[in-house]
PDB file of C-alpha atoms in Angstrom:
ATOM      1  CA  MET A   1     119.054  70.981 131.308  1.00 57.00           C
ATOM      2  CA  ALA A   2     118.295  71.734 127.771  1.00 64.00           C
ATOM      3  CA  TYR A   3     114.835  71.686 126.589  1.00 65.00           C
ATOM      4  CA  LYS A   4     113.622  70.694 123.135  1.00 62.00           C
ATOM      5  CA  THR A   5     111.433  73.217 121.092  1.00 65.00           C
ATOM      6  CA  ALA A   6     108.693  71.533 119.086  1.00 59.00           C
ATOM      7  CA  THR A   7     107.799  73.255 115.849  1.00 62.00           C
ATOM      8  CA  PHE A   8     104.262  73.064 114.602  1.00 59.00           C
ATOM      9  CA  TYR A   9     103.199  73.419 111.109  1.00 61.00           C
ATOM     10  CA  LEU A  10      99.709  74.354 110.755  1.00 60.00           C
ATOM     11  CA  ASN A  11      97.474  73.373 107.881  1.00 60.00           C
ATOM     12  CA  PRO A  12      96.469  76.117 105.682  1.00 56.00           C
ATOM     13  CA  LEU A  13      92.905  77.927 105.945  1.00 51.00           C
ATOM     14  CA  PRO A  14      90.186  75.518 104.857  1.00 68.00           C
ATOM     15  CA  ILE A  15      88.374  78.531 103.383  1.00 77.00           C
ATOM     16  CA  ASP A  16      89.793  80.684 100.693  1.00 86.00           C
ATOM     17  CA  ALA A  17      91.472  84.041 102.021  1.00 87.00           C
ATOM     18  CA  ARG A  18      89.572  86.330  99.888  1.00 89.00           C
ATOM     19  CA  GLU A  19      86.185  84.697 100.714  1.00 90.00           C
ATOM     20  CA  LYS A  20      86.908  84.912 104.480  1.00 90.00           C
ATOM     21  CA  VAL A  21      87.738  88.560 104.155  1.00 91.00           C
ATOM     22  CA  CYS A  22      84.696  89.300 102.131  1.00 91.00           C
ATOM     23  CA  ARG A  23      82.585  87.607 104.760  1.00 91.00           C
ATOM     24  CA  HIS A  24      84.255  89.854 107.461  1.00 92.00           C
ATOM     25  CA  ILE A  25      83.576  92.830 105.525  1.00 92.00           C
ATOM     26  CA  ASP A  26      79.955  92.072 104.829  1.00 92.00           C
ATOM     27  CA  ALA A  27      79.357  91.146 108.434  1.00 91.00           C
ATOM     28  CA  LEU A  28      80.724  94.446 109.638  1.00 91.00           C
ATOM     29  CA  PHE A  29      80.094  97.107 107.118  1.00 91.00           C
ATOM     30  CA  GLY A  30      76.913  95.853 105.533  1.00 89.00           C
ATOM     31  CA  VAL A  31      75.883  93.445 103.136  1.00 89.00           C
ATOM     32  CA  GLY A  32      77.503  94.044  99.601  1.00 88.00           C
ATOM     33  CA  VAL A  33      80.357  95.992 100.558  1.00 91.00           C
ATOM     34  CA  SER A  34      82.645  93.209  99.758  1.00 89.00           C
ATOM     35  CA  GLU A  35      81.788  93.503  96.150  1.00 90.00           C
ATOM     36  CA  ALA A  36      84.130  96.379  95.980  1.00 89.00           C
ATOM     37  CA  LEU A  37      87.224  94.464  96.545  1.00 90.00           C
ATOM     38  CA  PRO A  38      89.321  94.329  93.217  1.00 89.00           C
ATOM     39  CA  ALA A  39      90.751  91.367  91.723  1.00 86.00           C
ATOM     40  CA  ASP A  40      94.455  92.624  92.622  1.00 87.00           C
ATOM     41  CA  VAL A  41      93.668  92.402  96.259  1.00 92.00           C
ATOM     42  CA  SER A  42      96.804  90.669  98.191  1.00 93.00           C
ATOM     43  CA  PHE A  43      96.966  88.987 101.589  1.00 93.00           C
ATOM     44  CA  GLU A  44      99.703  88.699 104.003  1.00 93.00           C
ATOM     45  CA  PHE A  45      99.858  85.703 106.460  1.00 90.00           C
ATOM     46  CA  SER A  46     101.348  84.872 109.679  1.00 88.00           C
ATOM     47  CA  LYS A  47     104.263  82.710 109.461  1.00 88.00           C
ATOM     48  CA  ARG A  48     103.569  81.087 112.825  1.00 87.00           C
ATOM     49  CA  THR A  49      99.855  80.594 112.876  1.00 84.00           C
ATOM     50  CA  GLY A  50      98.865  80.755 109.150  1.00 83.00           C
ATOM     51  CA  ARG A  51      96.254  83.269 109.831  1.00 87.00           C
ATOM     52  CA  ILE A  52      95.437  86.352 107.549  1.00 90.00           C
ATOM     53  CA  LYS A  53      97.308  89.337 109.217  1.00 93.00           C
ATOM     54  CA  ASN A  54      96.215  92.160 106.558  1.00 94.00           C
ATOM     55  CA  PHE A  55      95.111  92.624 103.104  1.00 94.00           C
ATOM     56  CA  SER A  56      96.271  95.289 100.398  1.00 94.00           C
ATOM     57  CA  ILE A  57      94.384  96.847  97.632  1.00 93.00           C
ATOM     58  CA  GLY A  58      96.776  97.865  94.803  1.00 89.00           C
ATOM     59  CA  GLY A  59      99.778  97.777  96.778  1.00 89.00           C
ATOM     60  CA  ARG A  60      98.444  99.859  99.580  1.00 92.00           C
ATOM     61  CA  LEU A  61      97.399  98.417 103.202  1.00 94.00           C
ATOM     62  CA  ALA A  62      93.614  98.369 103.233  1.00 94.00           C
ATOM     63  CA  GLY A  63      92.771  96.675 106.424  1.00 94.00           C
ATOM     64  CA  THR A  64      94.321  94.497 109.270  1.00 94.00           C
ATOM     65  CA  LEU A  65      92.221  91.526 110.772  1.00 92.00           C
ATOM     66  CA  ARG A  66      92.077  91.439 114.312  1.00 90.00           C
ATOM     67  CA  THR A  67      91.900  88.339 116.404  1.00 86.00           C
ATOM     68  CA  ASP A  68      88.484  89.174 117.896  1.00 87.00           C
ATOM     69  CA  GLY A  69      87.133  88.930 114.214  1.00 85.00           C
ATOM     70  CA  GLY A  70      87.130  92.817 113.544  1.00 88.00           C
ATOM     71  CA  ILE A  71      88.782  94.594 110.781  1.00 92.00           C
ATOM     72  CA  ALA A  72      90.944  97.694 111.376  1.00 93.00           C
ATOM     73  CA  LEU A  73      90.755  99.855 108.203  1.00 93.00           C
ATOM     74  CA  THR A  74      93.317 102.280 106.988  1.00 94.00           C
ATOM     75  CA  ILE A  75      92.430 105.585 105.604  1.00 94.00           C
ATOM     76  CA  ALA A  76      93.098 104.156 101.965  1.00 93.00           C
ATOM     77  CA  GLY A  77      90.922 101.157 102.441  1.00 93.00           C
ATOM     78  CA  ALA A  78      88.143 103.185 103.775  1.00 93.00           C
ATOM     79  CA  GLN A  79      88.346 105.488 100.852  1.00 93.00           C
ATOM     80  CA  HIS A  80      88.214 102.673  98.500  1.00 93.00           C
ATOM     81  CA  PHE A  81      85.094 100.917 100.161  1.00 93.00           C
ATOM     82  CA  PHE A  82      83.655 104.523 100.318  1.00 93.00           C
ATOM     83  CA  ASP A  83      84.135 105.229  96.606  1.00 92.00           C
ATOM     84  CA  ASN A  84      83.489 101.755  95.191  1.00 91.00           C
ATOM     85  CA  SER A  85      80.444 100.491  97.209  1.00 85.00           C
ATOM     86  CA  ARG A  86      77.101 101.729  96.341  1.00 76.00           C
ATOM     87  CA  ARG A  87      75.441 102.977  99.708  1.00 84.00           C
ATOM     88  CA  GLN A  88      76.201 100.128 102.342  1.00 88.00           C
ATOM     89  CA  PHE A  89      79.488 101.563 103.511  1.00 91.00           C
ATOM     90  CA  ARG A  90      78.242 105.015 103.950  1.00 92.00           C
ATOM     91  CA  GLU A  91      76.222 103.743 106.888  1.00 92.00           C
ATOM     92  CA  SER A  92      79.193 102.732 108.605  1.00 91.00           C
ATOM     93  CA  CYS A  93      80.611 106.492 108.358  1.00 94.00           C
ATOM     94  CA  VAL A  94      80.509 109.494 110.550  1.00 95.00           C
ATOM     95  CA  ALA A  95      80.501 113.298 109.207  1.00 94.00           C
ATOM     96  CA  PRO A  96      81.759 115.961 111.418  1.00 95.00           C
ATOM     97  CA  VAL A  97      80.805 119.715 111.299  1.00 94.00           C
ATOM     98  CA  GLN A  98      83.499 121.794 109.189  1.00 94.00           C
ATOM     99  CA  GLU A  99      85.057 123.452 112.212  1.00 94.00           C
ATOM    100  CA  ALA A 100      86.132 119.945 113.634  1.00 93.00           C
ATOM    101  CA  VAL A 101      87.693 118.529 110.196  1.00 93.00           C
ATOM    102  CA  PRO A 102      91.102 119.876 110.927  1.00 93.00           C
ATOM    103  CA  PHE A 103      91.394 118.362 114.374  1.00 93.00           C
ATOM    104  CA  VAL A 104      89.848 115.086 113.220  1.00 94.00           C
ATOM    105  CA  SER A 105      92.244 114.741 110.353  1.00 92.00           C
ATOM    106  CA  GLY A 106      95.081 115.463 112.680  1.00 92.00           C
ATOM    107  CA  GLY A 107      94.210 112.479 114.831  1.00 91.00           C
ATOM    108  CA  ARG A 108      92.179 114.106 117.646  1.00 94.00           C
ATOM    109  CA  SER A 109      88.988 112.604 118.783  1.00 95.00           C
ATOM    110  CA  LEU A 110      85.631 113.523 117.341  1.00 95.00           C
ATOM    111  CA  PHE A 111      83.292 114.765 120.026  1.00 95.00           C
ATOM    112  CA  CYS A 112      79.558 114.473 119.866  1.00 93.00           C
ATOM    113  CA  ARG A 113      78.552 118.083 119.681  1.00 94.00           C
ATOM    114  CA  HIS A 114      80.820 118.143 116.394  1.00 94.00           C
ATOM    115  CA  VAL A 115      78.949 115.163 114.630  1.00 94.00           C
ATOM    116  CA  GLU A 116      76.856 116.383 111.819  1.00 94.00           C
ATOM    117  CA  TRP A 117      75.730 113.182 110.372  1.00 93.00           C
ATOM    118  CA  CYS A 118      76.018 109.466 111.565  1.00 93.00           C
ATOM    119  CA  GLY A 119      75.330 106.257 109.565  1.00 91.00           C
ATOM    120  CA  SER A 120      72.881 103.916 110.956  1.00 91.00           C
ATOM    121  CA  ASN A 121      75.376 100.740 111.158  1.00 91.00           C
ATOM    122  CA  VAL A 122      77.622 102.661 113.636  1.00 93.00           C
ATOM    123  CA  GLN A 123      77.564 100.634 116.936  1.00 92.00           C
ATOM    124  CA  VAL A 124      79.600 100.591 120.052  1.00 93.00           C
ATOM    125  CA  GLY A 125      83.053  99.489 119.324  1.00 91.00           C
ATOM    126  CA  SER A 126      82.559  99.450 115.631  1.00 91.00           C
ATOM    127  CA  ASP A 127      85.158 100.521 113.050  1.00 93.00           C
ATOM    128  CA  VAL A 128      84.013 103.852 111.481  1.00 95.00           C
ATOM    129  CA  ALA A 129      85.358 106.120 108.690  1.00 95.00           C
ATOM    130  CA  VAL A 130      85.036 109.720 109.347  1.00 96.00           C
ATOM    131  CA  VAL A 131      84.219 111.655 106.040  1.00 95.00           C
ATOM    132  CA  ASP A 132      84.457 115.290 105.357  1.00 92.00           C
ATOM    133  CA  ASP A 133      81.764 117.233 103.011  1.00 91.00           C
ATOM    134  CA  ARG A 134      83.928 116.703  99.975  1.00 90.00           C
ATOM    135  CA  SER A 135      83.447 112.844 100.310  1.00 89.00           C
ATOM    136  CA  ARG A 136      87.114 112.372 101.515  1.00 92.00           C
ATOM    137  CA  VAL A 137      87.797 109.976 104.498  1.00 94.00           C
ATOM    138  CA  ILE A 138      89.862 112.101 106.951  1.00 95.00           C
ATOM    139  CA  ALA A 139      90.290 109.482 109.554  1.00 95.00           C
ATOM    140  CA  VAL A 140      89.364 106.133 110.724  1.00 95.00           C
ATOM    141  CA  GLY A 141      88.504 104.971 114.405  1.00 95.00           C
ATOM    142  CA  VAL A 142      86.394 103.292 116.747  1.00 95.00           C
ATOM    143  CA  ALA A 143      82.783 104.495 117.800  1.00 95.00           C
ATOM    144  CA  ILE A 144      82.221 104.961 121.429  1.00 95.00           C
ATOM    145  CA  LEU A 145      78.543 105.608 121.182  1.00 94.00           C
ATOM    146  CA  PRO A 146      75.855 103.979 119.030  1.00 93.00           C
ATOM    147  CA  SER A 147      74.504 106.225 115.960  1.00 91.00           C
ATOM    148  CA  ASP A 148      71.467 107.448 117.784  1.00 90.00           C
ATOM    149  CA  LEU A 149      73.162 108.722 120.895  1.00 91.00           C
ATOM    150  CA  MET A 150      75.985 110.563 118.959  1.00 89.00           C
ATOM    151  CA  LYS A 151      73.559 113.360 117.916  1.00 84.00           C
ATOM    152  CA  TRP A 152      71.547 113.161 121.268  1.00 89.00           C
ATOM    153  CA  TYR A 153      74.586 113.949 123.511  1.00 91.00           C
ATOM    154  CA  SER A 154      76.399 117.215 123.510  1.00 88.00           C
ATOM    155  CA  ARG A 155      79.186 116.034 125.652  1.00 91.00           C
ATOM    156  CA  GLY A 156      81.735 113.443 125.394  1.00 93.00           C
ATOM    157  CA  VAL A 157      83.725 111.593 122.756  1.00 95.00           C
ATOM    158  CA  ALA A 158      81.822 109.900 120.045  1.00 95.00           C
ATOM    159  CA  VAL A 159      84.606 108.463 118.016  1.00 95.00           C
ATOM    160  CA  LYS A 160      88.198 107.700 118.993  1.00 96.00           C
ATOM    161  CA  ILE A 161      90.406 108.310 116.096  1.00 95.00           C
ATOM    162  CA  ARG A 162      93.100 105.687 115.325  1.00 93.00           C
ATOM    163  CA  GLU A 163      94.485 107.036 112.321  1.00 92.00           C
ATOM    164  CA  GLY A 164      94.095 110.810 110.768  1.00 90.00           C
ATOM    165  CA  LEU A 165      94.709 111.963 107.239  1.00 84.00           C
ATOM    166  CA  LYS A 166      97.378 114.385 108.332  1.00 80.00           C
ATOM    167  CA  GLY A 167      99.213 112.230 111.005  1.00 61.00           C
ATOM    168  CA  ARG A 168      99.759 109.324 108.840  1.00 56.00           C
ATOM    169  CA  MET A 169     103.245 108.428 107.235  1.00 52.00           C
ATOM    170  CA  GLU A 170     103.668 107.323 103.531  1.00 50.00           C
TER     171      GLU A 170
END
């Protein structure tokens, strides 16, 4: 018995793609961070659902939109926001001690005892950028603890690293 497959074509988004990404960025990383998005931002859409899959800045992948409403930033995207937003994006960053920088940039997790500074916008499950003392984004990951507990605890993982500077392929 042969089954017919139905093909559904969805209407395009009722909201502009740039505006949608700007609202997500402002909600996740602080009001005003989306002002750092340049005019040459490009979007990739899903062929099946019509949703935004990811966005690129200057031809380099900057972030991927998740189904839960979050944005998974890449190192290039986090570095762009760190350099071009005033102070708001820095509140979503974590700075490790100098001894932990080679391990974190290699893709290893950042532990609580190695956190030197933490921004106030860091919450459990939020995407964070790990920044060294020379203002370079060395890794991006997901916070396991909120900002006030990262410095308080001396044991356990503070940030689960998704992508390290040394471990990425270009």
